[in-house]
mmCIF file with all atom_site columns, C-alpha atoms in Angstrom:
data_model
loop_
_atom_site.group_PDB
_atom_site.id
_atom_site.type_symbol
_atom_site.label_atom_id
_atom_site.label_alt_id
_atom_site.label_comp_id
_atom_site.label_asym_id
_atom_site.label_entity_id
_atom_site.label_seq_id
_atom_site.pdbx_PDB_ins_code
_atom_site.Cartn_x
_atom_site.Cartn_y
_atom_site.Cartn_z
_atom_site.occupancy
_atom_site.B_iso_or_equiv
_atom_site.pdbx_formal_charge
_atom_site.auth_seq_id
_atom_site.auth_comp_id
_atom_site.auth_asym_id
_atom_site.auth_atom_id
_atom_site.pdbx_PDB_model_num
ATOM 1   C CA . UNK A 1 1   ? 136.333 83.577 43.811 1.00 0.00 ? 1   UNK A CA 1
ATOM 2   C CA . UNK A 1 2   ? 135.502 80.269 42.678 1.00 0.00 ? 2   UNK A CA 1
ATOM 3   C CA . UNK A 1 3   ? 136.765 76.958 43.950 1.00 0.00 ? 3   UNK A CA 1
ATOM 4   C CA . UNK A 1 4   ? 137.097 73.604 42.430 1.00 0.00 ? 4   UNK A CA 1
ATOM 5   C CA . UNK A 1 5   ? 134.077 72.510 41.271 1.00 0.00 ? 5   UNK A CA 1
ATOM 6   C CA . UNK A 1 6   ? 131.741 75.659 41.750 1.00 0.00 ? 6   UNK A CA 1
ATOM 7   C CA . UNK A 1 7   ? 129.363 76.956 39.024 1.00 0.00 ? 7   UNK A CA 1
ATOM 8   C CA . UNK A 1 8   ? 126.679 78.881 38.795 1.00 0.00 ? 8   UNK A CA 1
ATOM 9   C CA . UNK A 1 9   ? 125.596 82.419 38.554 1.00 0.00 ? 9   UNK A CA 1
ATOM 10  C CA . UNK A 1 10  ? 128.975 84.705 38.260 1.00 0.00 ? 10  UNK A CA 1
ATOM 11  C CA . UNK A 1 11  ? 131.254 81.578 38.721 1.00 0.00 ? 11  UNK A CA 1
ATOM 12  C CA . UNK A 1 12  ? 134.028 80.433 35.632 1.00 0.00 ? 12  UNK A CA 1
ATOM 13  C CA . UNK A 1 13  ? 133.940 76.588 35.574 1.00 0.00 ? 13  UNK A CA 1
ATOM 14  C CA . UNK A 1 14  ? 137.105 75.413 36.980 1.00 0.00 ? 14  UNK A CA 1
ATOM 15  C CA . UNK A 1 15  ? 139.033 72.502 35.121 1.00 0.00 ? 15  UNK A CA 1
ATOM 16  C CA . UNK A 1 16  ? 138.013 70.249 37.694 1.00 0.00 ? 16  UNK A CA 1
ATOM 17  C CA . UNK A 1 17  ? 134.367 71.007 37.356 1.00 0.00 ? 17  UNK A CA 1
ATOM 18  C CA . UNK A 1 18  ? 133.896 71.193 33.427 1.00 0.00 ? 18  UNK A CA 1
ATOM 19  C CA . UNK A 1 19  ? 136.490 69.006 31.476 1.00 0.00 ? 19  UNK A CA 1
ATOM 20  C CA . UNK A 1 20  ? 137.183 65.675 32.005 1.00 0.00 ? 20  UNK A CA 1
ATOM 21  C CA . UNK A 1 21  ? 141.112 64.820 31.287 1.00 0.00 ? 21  UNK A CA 1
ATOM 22  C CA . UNK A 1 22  ? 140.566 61.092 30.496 1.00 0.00 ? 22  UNK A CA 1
ATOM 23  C CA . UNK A 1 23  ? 143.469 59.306 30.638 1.00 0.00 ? 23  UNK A CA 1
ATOM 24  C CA . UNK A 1 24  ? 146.324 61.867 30.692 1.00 0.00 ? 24  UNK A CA 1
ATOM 25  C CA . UNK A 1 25  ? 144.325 63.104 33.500 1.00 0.00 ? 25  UNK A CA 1
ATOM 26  C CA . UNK A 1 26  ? 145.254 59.671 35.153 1.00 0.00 ? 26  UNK A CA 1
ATOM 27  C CA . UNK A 1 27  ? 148.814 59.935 34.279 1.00 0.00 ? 27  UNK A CA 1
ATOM 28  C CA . UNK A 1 28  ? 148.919 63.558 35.943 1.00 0.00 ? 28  UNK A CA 1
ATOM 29  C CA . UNK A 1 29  ? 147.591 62.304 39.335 1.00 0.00 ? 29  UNK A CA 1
ATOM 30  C CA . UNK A 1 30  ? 149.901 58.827 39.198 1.00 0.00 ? 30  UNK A CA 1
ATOM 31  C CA . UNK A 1 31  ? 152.715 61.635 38.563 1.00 0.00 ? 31  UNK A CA 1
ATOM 32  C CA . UNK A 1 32  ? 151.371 63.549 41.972 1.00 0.00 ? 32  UNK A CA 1
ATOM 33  C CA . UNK A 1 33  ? 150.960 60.542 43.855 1.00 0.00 ? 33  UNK A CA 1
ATOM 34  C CA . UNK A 1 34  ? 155.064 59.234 42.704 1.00 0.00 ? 34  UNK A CA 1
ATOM 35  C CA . UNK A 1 35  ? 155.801 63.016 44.055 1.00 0.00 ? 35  UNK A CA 1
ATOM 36  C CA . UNK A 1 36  ? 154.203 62.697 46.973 1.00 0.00 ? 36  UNK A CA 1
ATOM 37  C CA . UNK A 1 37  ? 156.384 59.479 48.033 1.00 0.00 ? 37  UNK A CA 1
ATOM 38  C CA . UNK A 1 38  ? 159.406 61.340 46.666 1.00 0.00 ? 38  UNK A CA 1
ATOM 39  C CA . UNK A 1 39  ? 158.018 64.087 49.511 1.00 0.00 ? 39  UNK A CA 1
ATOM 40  C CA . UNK A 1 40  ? 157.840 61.620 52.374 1.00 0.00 ? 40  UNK A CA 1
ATOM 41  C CA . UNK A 1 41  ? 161.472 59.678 51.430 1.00 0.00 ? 41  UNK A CA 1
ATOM 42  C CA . UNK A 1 42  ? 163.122 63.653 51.121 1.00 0.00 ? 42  UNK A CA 1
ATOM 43  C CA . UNK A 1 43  ? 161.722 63.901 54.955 1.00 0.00 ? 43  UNK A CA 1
ATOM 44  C CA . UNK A 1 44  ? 162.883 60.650 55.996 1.00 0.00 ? 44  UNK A CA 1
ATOM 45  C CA . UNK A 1 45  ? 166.187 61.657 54.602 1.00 0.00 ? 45  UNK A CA 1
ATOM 46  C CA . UNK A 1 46  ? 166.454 65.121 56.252 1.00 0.00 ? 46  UNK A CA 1
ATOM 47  C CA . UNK A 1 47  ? 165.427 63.413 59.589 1.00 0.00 ? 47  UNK A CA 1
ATOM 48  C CA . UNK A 1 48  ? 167.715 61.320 59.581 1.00 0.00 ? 48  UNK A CA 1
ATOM 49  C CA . UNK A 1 49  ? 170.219 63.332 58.397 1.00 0.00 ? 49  UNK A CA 1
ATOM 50  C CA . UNK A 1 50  ? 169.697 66.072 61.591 1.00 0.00 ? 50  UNK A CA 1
ATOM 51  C CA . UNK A 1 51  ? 169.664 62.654 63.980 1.00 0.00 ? 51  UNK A CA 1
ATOM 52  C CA . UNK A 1 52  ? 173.038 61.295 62.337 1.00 0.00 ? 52  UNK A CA 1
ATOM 53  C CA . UNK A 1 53  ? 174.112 65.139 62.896 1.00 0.00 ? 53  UNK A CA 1
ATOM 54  C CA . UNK A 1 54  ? 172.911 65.327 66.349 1.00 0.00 ? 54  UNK A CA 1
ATOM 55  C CA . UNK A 1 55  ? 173.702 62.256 67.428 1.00 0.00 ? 55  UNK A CA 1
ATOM 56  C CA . UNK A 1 56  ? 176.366 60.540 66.289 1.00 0.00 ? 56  UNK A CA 1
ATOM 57  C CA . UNK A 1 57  ? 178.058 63.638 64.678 1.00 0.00 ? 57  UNK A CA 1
ATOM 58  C CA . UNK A 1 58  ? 177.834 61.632 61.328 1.00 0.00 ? 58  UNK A CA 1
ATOM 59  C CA . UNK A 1 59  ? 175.513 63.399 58.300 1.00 0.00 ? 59  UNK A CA 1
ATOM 60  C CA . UNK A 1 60  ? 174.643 61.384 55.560 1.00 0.00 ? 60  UNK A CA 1
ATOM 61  C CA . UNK A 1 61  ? 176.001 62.197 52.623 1.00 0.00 ? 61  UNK A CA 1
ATOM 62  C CA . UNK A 1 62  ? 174.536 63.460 49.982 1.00 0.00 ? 62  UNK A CA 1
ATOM 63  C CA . UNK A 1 63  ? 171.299 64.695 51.495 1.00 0.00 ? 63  UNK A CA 1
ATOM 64  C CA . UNK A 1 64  ? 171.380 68.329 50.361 1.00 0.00 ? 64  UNK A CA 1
ATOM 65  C CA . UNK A 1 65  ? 172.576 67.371 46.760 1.00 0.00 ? 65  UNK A CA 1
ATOM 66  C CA . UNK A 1 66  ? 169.236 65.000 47.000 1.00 0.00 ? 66  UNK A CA 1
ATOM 67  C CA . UNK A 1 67  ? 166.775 67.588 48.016 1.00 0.00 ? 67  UNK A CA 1
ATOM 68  C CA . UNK A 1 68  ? 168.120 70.286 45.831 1.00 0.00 ? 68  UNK A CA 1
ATOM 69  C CA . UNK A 1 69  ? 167.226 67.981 42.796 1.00 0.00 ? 69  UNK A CA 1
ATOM 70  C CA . UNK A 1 70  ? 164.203 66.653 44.397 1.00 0.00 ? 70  UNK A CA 1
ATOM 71  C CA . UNK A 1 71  ? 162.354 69.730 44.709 1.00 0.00 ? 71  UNK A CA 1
ATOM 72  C CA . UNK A 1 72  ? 162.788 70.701 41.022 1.00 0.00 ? 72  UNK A CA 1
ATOM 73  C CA . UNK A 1 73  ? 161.578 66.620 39.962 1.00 0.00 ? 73  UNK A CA 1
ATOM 74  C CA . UNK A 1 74  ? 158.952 66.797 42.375 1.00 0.00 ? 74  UNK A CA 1
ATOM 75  C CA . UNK A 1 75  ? 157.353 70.111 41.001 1.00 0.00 ? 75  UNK A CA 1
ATOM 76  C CA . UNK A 1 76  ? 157.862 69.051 37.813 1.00 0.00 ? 76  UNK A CA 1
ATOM 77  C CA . UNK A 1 77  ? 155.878 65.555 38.579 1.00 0.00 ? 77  UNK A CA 1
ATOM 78  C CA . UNK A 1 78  ? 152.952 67.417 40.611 1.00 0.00 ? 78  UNK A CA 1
ATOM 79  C CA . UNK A 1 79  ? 152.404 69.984 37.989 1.00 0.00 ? 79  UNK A CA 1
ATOM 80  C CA . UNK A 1 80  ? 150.107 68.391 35.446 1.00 0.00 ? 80  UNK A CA 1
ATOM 81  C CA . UNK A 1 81  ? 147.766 67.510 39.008 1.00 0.00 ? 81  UNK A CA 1
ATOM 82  C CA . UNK A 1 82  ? 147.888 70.570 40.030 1.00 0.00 ? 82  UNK A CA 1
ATOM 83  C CA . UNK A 1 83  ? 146.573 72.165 36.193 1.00 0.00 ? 83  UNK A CA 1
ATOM 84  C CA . UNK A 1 84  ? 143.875 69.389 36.208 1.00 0.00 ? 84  UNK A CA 1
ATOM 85  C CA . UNK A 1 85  ? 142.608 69.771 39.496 1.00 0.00 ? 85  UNK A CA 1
ATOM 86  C CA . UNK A 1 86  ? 141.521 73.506 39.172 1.00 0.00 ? 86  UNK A CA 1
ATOM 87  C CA . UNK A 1 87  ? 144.622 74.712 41.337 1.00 0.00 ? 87  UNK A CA 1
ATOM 88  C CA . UNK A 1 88  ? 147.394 76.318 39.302 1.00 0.00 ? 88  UNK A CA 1
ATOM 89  C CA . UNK A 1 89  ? 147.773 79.437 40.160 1.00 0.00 ? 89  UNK A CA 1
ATOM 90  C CA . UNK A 1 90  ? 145.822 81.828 38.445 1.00 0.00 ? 90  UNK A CA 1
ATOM 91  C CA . UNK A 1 91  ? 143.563 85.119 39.572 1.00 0.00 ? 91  UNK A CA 1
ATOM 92  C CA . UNK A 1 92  ? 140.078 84.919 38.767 1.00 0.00 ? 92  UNK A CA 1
ATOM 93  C CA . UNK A 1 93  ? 138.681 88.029 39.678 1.00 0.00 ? 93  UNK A CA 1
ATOM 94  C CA . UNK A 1 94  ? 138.194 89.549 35.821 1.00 0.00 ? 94  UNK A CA 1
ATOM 95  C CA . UNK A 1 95  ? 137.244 85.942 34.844 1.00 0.00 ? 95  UNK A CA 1
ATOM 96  C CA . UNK A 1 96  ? 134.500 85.893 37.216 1.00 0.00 ? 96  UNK A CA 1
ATOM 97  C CA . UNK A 1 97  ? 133.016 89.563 36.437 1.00 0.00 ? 97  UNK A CA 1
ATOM 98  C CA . UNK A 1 98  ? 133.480 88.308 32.987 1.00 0.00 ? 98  UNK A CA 1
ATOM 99  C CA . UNK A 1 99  ? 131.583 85.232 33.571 1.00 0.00 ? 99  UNK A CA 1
ATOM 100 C CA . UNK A 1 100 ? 128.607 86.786 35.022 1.00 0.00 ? 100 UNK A CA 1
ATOM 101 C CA . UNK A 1 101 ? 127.529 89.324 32.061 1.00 0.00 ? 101 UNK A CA 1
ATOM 102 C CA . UNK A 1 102 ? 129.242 87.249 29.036 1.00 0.00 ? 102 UNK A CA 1
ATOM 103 C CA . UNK A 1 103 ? 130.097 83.368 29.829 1.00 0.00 ? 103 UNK A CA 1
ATOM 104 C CA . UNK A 1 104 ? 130.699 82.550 26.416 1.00 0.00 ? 104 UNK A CA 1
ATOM 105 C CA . UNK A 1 105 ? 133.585 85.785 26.465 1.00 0.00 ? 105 UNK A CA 1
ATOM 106 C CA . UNK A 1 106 ? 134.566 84.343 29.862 1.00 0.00 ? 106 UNK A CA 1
ATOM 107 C CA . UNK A 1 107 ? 135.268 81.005 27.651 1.00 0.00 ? 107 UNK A CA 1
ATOM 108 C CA . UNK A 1 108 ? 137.168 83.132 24.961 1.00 0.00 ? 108 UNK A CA 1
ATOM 109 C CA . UNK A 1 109 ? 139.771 84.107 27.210 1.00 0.00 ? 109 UNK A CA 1
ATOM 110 C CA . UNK A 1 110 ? 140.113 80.332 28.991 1.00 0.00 ? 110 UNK A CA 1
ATOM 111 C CA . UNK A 1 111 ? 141.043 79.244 25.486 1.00 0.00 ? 111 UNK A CA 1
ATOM 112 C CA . UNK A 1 112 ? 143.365 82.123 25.482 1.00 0.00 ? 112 UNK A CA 1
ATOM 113 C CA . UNK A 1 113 ? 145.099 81.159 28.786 1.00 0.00 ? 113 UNK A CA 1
ATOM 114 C CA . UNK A 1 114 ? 144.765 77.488 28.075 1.00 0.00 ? 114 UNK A CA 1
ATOM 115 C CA . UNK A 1 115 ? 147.158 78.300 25.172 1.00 0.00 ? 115 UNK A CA 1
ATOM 116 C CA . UNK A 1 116 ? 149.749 80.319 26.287 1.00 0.00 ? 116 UNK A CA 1
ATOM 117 C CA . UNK A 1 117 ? 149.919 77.871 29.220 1.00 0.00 ? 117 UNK A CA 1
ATOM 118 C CA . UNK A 1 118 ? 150.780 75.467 26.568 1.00 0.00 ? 118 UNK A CA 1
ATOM 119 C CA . UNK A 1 119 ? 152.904 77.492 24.746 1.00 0.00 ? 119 UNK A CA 1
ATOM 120 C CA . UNK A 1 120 ? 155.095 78.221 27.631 1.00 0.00 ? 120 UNK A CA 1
ATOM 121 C CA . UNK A 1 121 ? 155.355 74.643 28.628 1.00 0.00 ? 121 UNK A CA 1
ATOM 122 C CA . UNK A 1 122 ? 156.316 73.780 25.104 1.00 0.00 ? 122 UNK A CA 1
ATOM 123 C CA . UNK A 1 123 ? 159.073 76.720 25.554 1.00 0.00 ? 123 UNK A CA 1
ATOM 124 C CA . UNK A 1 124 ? 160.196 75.829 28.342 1.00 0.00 ? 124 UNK A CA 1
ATOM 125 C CA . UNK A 1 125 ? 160.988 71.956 26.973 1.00 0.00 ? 125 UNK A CA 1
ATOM 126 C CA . UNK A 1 126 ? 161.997 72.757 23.958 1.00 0.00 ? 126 UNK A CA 1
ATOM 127 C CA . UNK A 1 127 ? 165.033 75.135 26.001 1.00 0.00 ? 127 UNK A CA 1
ATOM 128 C CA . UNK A 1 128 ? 165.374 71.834 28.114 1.00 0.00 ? 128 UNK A CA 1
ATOM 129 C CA . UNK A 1 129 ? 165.708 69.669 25.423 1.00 0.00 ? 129 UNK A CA 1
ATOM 130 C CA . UNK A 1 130 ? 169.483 70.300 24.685 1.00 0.00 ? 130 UNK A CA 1
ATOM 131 C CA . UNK A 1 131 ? 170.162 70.610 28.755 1.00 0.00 ? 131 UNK A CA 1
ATOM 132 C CA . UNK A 1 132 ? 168.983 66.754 28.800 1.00 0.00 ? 132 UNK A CA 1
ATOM 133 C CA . UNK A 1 133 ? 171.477 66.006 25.570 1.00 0.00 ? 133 UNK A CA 1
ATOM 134 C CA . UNK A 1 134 ? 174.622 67.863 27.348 1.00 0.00 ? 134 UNK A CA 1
ATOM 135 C CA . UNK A 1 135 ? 173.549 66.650 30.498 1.00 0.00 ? 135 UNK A CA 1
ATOM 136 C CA . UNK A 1 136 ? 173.289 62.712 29.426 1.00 0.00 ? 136 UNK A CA 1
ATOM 137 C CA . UNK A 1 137 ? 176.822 63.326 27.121 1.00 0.00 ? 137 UNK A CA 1
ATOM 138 C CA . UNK A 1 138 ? 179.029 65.098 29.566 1.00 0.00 ? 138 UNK A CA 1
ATOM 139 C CA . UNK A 1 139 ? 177.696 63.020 32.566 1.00 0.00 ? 139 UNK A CA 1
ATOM 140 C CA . UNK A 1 140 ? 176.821 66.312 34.710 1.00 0.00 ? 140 UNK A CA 1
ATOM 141 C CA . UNK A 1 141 ? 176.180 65.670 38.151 1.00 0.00 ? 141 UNK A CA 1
ATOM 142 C CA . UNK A 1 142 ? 175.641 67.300 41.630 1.00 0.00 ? 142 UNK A CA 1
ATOM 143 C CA . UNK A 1 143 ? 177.984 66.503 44.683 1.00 0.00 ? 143 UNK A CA 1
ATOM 144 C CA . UNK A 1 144 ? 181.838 66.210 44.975 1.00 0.00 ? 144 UNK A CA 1
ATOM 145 C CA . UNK A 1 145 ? 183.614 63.517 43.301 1.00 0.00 ? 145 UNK A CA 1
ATOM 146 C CA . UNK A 1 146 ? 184.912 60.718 45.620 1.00 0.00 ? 146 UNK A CA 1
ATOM 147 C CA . UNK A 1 147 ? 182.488 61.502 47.779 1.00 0.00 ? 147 UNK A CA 1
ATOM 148 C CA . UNK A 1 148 ? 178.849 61.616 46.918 1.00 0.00 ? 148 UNK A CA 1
ATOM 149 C CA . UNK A 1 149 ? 177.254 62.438 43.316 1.00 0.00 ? 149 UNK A CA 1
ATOM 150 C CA . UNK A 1 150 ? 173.801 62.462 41.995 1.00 0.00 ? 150 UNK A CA 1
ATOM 151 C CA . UNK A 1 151 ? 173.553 62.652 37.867 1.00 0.00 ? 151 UNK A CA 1
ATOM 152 C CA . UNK A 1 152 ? 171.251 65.640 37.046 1.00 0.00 ? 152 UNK A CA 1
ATOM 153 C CA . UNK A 1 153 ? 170.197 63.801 33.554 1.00 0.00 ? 153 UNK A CA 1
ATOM 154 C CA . UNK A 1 154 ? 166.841 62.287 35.619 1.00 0.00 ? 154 UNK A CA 1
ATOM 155 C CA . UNK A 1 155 ? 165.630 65.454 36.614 1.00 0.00 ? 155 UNK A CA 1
ATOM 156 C CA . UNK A 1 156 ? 166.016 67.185 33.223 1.00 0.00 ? 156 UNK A CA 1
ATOM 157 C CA . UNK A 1 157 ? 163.904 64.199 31.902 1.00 0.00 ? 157 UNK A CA 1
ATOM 158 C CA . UNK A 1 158 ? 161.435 64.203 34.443 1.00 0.00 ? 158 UNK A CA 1
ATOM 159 C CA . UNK A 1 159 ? 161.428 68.693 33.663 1.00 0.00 ? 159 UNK A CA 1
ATOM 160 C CA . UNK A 1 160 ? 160.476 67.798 30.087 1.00 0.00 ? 160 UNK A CA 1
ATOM 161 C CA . UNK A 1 161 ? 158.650 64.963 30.881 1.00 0.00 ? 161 UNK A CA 1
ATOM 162 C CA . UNK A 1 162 ? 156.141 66.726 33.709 1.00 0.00 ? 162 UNK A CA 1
ATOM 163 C CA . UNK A 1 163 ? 156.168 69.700 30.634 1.00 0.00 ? 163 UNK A CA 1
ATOM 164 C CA . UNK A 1 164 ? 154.875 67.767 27.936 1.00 0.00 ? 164 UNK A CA 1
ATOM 165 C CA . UNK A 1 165 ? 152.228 66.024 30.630 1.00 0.00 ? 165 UNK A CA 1
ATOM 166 C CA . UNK A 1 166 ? 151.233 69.798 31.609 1.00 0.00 ? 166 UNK A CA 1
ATOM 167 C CA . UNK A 1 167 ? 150.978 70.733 27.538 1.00 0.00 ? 167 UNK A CA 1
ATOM 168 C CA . UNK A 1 168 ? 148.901 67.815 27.042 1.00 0.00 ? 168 UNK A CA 1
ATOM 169 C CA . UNK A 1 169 ? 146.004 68.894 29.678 1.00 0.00 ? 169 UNK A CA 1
ATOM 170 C CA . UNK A 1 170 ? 146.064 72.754 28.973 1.00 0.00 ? 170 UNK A CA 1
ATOM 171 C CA . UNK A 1 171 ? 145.323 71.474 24.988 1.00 0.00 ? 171 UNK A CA 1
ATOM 172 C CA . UNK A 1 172 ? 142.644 69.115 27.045 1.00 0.00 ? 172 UNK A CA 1
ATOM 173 C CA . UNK A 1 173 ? 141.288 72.491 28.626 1.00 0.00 ? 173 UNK A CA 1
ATOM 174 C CA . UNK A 1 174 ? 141.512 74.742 25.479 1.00 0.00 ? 174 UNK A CA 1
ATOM 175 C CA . UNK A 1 175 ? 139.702 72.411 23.636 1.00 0.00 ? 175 UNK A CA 1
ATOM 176 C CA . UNK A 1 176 ? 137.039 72.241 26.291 1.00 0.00 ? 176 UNK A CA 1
ATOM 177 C CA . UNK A 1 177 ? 136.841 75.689 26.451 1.00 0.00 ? 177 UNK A CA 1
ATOM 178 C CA . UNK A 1 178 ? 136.417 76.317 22.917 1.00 0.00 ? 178 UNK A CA 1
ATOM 179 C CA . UNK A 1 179 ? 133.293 74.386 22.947 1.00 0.00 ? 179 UNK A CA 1
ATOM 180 C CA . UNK A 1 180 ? 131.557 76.225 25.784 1.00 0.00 ? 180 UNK A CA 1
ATOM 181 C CA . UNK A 1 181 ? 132.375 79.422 23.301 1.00 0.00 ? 181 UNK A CA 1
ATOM 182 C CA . UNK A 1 182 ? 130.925 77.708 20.896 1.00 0.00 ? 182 UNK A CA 1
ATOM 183 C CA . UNK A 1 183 ? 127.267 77.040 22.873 1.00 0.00 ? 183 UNK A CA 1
ATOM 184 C CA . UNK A 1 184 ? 128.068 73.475 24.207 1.00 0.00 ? 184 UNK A CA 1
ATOM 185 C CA . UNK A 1 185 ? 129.055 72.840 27.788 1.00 0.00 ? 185 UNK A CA 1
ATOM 186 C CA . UNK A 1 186 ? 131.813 70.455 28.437 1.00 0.00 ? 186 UNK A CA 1
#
C-alpha cells in the first residue's frame, strides 16, 4: 500500500506527493493546528474535571456538554488536513493494481473519487445549511438552563465551514488528477 509521498513502480501518487494545495492547503493545516489546541484545552478540561470530582467532590460544569460539541468541531476543523495530507481514509489496494498496468486509468478513477468526495461534502452542507438558520433563530443549545449551556450555532458553522474547506481541496485533487489522465504529471 502506498504511503504519503511514495511513487514509483505500482504506487498511486498520494495527494501529498503529487498536488500542491496552495493556499487552501494552508488554511486546512491552520484549521488542524486550531483543532489540535481545541484537543489539548478538551484534556485540560476533563482533567480537571475528574480532580474537582475526586477531590473536592465538585465537577465543573459543563464539561460533557463541551466535549460532546468539541469532538464534532474538531473533526470538522481537522478534516480538510487530513484530505490534503494523503490520510483520509480510503483503500488502495485496486488503485495500486490499477496503477501498475494503466496509471493514466489509475488517474481516471482519482478524478472519480475526488468528485464524489466533493459531492458528498457539498451534500452534507447544503443539509446543514438550514440546521445553522434554525439553530442561530431558535437559539438551540446544549446543557440545562440555569445551570450551564453551550449554543450549538458555532459548531454547525464550523460543520459547514470545515465542508466547504474539504470541497475546495478534493476540486484541488480532481483537477490534479485530471491532468495526469491527460499525460501531464502534477
Amino acid at each position: 500500500m502506498a504511503g504519503p509521498g511514495m511513487s514509483g513502480p505500482g504506487r498511486v501518487e498520494t495527494p501529498a506527493a503529487a498536488p500542491r494545495t496552495g493556499p487552501l492547503g494552508r488554511v486546512a493545516a491552520l484549521a488542524s493546528a486550531v483543532g489540535t489546541a481545541w484537543i489539548l484545552v478538551m484534556m485540560v478540561l476533563v482533567n480537571a474535571d475528574v480532580l474537582g470530582r475526586a477531590a473536592f467532590a465538585a465537577p465543573l460544569r459543563g464539561v460533557p456538554e463541551f466535549v460532546g460539541l468539541s469532538i464534532v468541531g474538531i473533526v470538522f476543523l481537522q478534516a480538510g488536513h487530513a484530505l490534503a495530507s494523503g490520510r483520509f481514509t480510503r483503500s488502495d489496494a485496486l488503485l495500486d493494481r490499477l496503477a501498475a498496468a494503466r496509471p493514466r486509468a489509475a488517474a481516471a478513477l482519482d478524478v472519480v473519487h475526488h468528485l464524489a468526495g466533493a459531492a458528498f461534502f457539498a451534500i452534507l452542507a447544503w443539509a446543514l445549511w438550514p440546521r445553522l438558520l434554525r439553530a442561530i433563530e431558535a437559539g438551540d443549545y446544549v446543557g440545562a438552563a440555569g445551570d450551564f449551556t453551550l449554543p450549538v450555532w458555532p459548531i454547525r458553522a464550523l460543520m459547514i465551514a470545515g465542508s466547504v474547506l474539504v470541497i475546495g481541496l478534493y476540486l484541488i485533487l480532481a483537477a490534479a488528477a485530471a491532468r495526469r489522465v491527460a499525460g501531464g504529471r502534477s
